[in-house]
CSV table of C-alpha atoms in Angstrom, one decimal:
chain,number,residue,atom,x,y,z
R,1,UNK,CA,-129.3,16.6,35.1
R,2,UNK,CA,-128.5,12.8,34.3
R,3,UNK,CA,-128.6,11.8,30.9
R,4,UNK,CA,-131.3,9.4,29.9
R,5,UNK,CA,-129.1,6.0,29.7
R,6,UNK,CA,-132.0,4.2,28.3
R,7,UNK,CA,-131.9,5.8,24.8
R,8,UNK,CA,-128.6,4.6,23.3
R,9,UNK,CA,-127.1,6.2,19.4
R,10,UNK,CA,-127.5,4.1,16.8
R,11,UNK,CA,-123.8,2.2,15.9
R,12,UNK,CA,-121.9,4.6,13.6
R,13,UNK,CA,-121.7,1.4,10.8
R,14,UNK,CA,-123.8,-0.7,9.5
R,15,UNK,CA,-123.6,-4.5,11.2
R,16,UNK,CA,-122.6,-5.3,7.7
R,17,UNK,CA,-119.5,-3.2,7.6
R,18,UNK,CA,-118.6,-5.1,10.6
R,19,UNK,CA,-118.7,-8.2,9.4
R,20,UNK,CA,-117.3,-7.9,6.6
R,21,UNK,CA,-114.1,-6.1,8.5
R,22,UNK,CA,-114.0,-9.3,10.5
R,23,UNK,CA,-114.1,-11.6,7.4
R,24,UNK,CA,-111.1,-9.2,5.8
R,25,UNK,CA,-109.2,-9.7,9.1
R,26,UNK,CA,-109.1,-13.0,8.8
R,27,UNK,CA,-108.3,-13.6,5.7
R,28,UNK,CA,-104.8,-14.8,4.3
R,29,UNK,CA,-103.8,-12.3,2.1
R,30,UNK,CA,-104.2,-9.5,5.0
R,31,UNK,CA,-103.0,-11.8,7.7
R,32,UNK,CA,-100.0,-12.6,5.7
R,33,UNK,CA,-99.2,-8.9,4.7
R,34,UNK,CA,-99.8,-7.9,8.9
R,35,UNK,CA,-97.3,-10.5,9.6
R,36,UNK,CA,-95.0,-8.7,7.3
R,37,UNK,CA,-95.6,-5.9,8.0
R,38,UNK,CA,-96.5,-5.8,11.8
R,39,UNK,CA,-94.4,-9.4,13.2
R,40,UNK,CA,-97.4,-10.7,14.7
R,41,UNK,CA,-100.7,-11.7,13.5
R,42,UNK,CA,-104.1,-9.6,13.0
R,43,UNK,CA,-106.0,-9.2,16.4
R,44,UNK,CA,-109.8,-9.7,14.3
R,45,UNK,CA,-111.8,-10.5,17.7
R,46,UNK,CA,-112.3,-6.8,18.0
R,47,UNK,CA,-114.3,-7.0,14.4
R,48,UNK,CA,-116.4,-9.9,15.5
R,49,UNK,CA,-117.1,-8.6,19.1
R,50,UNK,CA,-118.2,-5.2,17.2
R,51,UNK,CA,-120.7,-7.2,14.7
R,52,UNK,CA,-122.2,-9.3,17.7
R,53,UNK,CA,-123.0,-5.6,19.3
R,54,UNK,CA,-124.3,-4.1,16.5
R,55,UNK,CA,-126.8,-7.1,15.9
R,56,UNK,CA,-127.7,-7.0,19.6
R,57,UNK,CA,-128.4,-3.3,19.1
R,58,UNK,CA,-130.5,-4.3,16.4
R,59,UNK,CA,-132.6,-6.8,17.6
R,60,UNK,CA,-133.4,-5.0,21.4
R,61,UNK,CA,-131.4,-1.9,21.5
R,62,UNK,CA,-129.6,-3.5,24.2
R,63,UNK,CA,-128.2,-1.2,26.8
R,64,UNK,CA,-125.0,-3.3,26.9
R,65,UNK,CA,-124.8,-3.4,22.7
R,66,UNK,CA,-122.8,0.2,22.1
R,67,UNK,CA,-120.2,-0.3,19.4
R,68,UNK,CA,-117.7,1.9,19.9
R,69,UNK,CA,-117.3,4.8,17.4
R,70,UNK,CA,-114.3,4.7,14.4
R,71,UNK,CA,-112.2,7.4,16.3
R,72,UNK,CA,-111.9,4.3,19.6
R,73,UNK,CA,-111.0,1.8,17.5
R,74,UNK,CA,-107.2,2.0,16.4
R,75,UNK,CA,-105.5,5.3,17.7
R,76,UNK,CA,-103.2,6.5,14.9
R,77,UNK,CA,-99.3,7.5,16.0
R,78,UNK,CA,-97.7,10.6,14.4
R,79,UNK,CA,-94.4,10.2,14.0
R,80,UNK,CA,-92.1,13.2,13.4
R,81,UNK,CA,-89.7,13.0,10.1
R,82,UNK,CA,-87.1,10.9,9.9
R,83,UNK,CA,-85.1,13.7,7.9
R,84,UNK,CA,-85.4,17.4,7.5
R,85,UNK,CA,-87.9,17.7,4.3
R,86,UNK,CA,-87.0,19.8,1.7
R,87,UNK,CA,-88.3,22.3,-0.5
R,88,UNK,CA,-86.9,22.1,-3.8
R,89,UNK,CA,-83.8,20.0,-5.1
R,90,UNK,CA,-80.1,21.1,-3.9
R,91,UNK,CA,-78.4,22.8,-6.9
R,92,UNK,CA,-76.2,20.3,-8.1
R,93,UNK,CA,-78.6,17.7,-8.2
R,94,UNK,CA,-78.0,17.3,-11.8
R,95,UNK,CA,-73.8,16.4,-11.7
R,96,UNK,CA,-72.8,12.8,-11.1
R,97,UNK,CA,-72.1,11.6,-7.5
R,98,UNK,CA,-68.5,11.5,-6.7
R,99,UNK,CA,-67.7,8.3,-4.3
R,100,UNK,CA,-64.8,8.8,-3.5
R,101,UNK,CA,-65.1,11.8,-1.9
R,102,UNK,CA,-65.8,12.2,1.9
R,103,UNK,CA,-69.0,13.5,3.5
């Protein structure tokens, strides 16, 4: 059985979450701090492309207007520890560190 394409979810935000992601993204503060942080400047057209959709969807459940759900957006990497984690301080964590002593 096919699915019935012409009945289409409603977009998993409001249109005004949208815009006002797209009007964060292009702001200086968080453009600044992605620079820092990232080396490169926000991408934000996603934002805006998602806000257009979600008023299309709005004003004639357009076929076309599906806004992707939060989960599509930004995939999130898991990165394995840099070091082993431990579960309690080592025992001498209390006696000054000797530098001149060798690893």
């Amino acid at each position: 059985a096919q699915p019935d394409l012409s009945v289409r979810p409603q977009p998993p935000r409001s249109c005004e979450d949208y815009w006002w992601e797209w009007k964060h993204c292009r702001g200086l503060r968080h453009a600044f701090h992605h620079y820092y942080a990232h080396g490169e400047l926000p991408a934000c057209g996603r934002w805006r492309d998602d806000y257009e959709a979600c008023r299309a969807w709005e004003r004639g459940r357009a076929a076309a207007a599906q806004v992707p759900g939060p989960g599509l957006r930004r995939p999130r990497l898991k990165y394995a520890p840099v070091w082993k984690l431990r579960k309690s301080p080592p025992p001498d964590w209390y006696l000054p560190l000797d530098q001149e002593k060798p690893n």
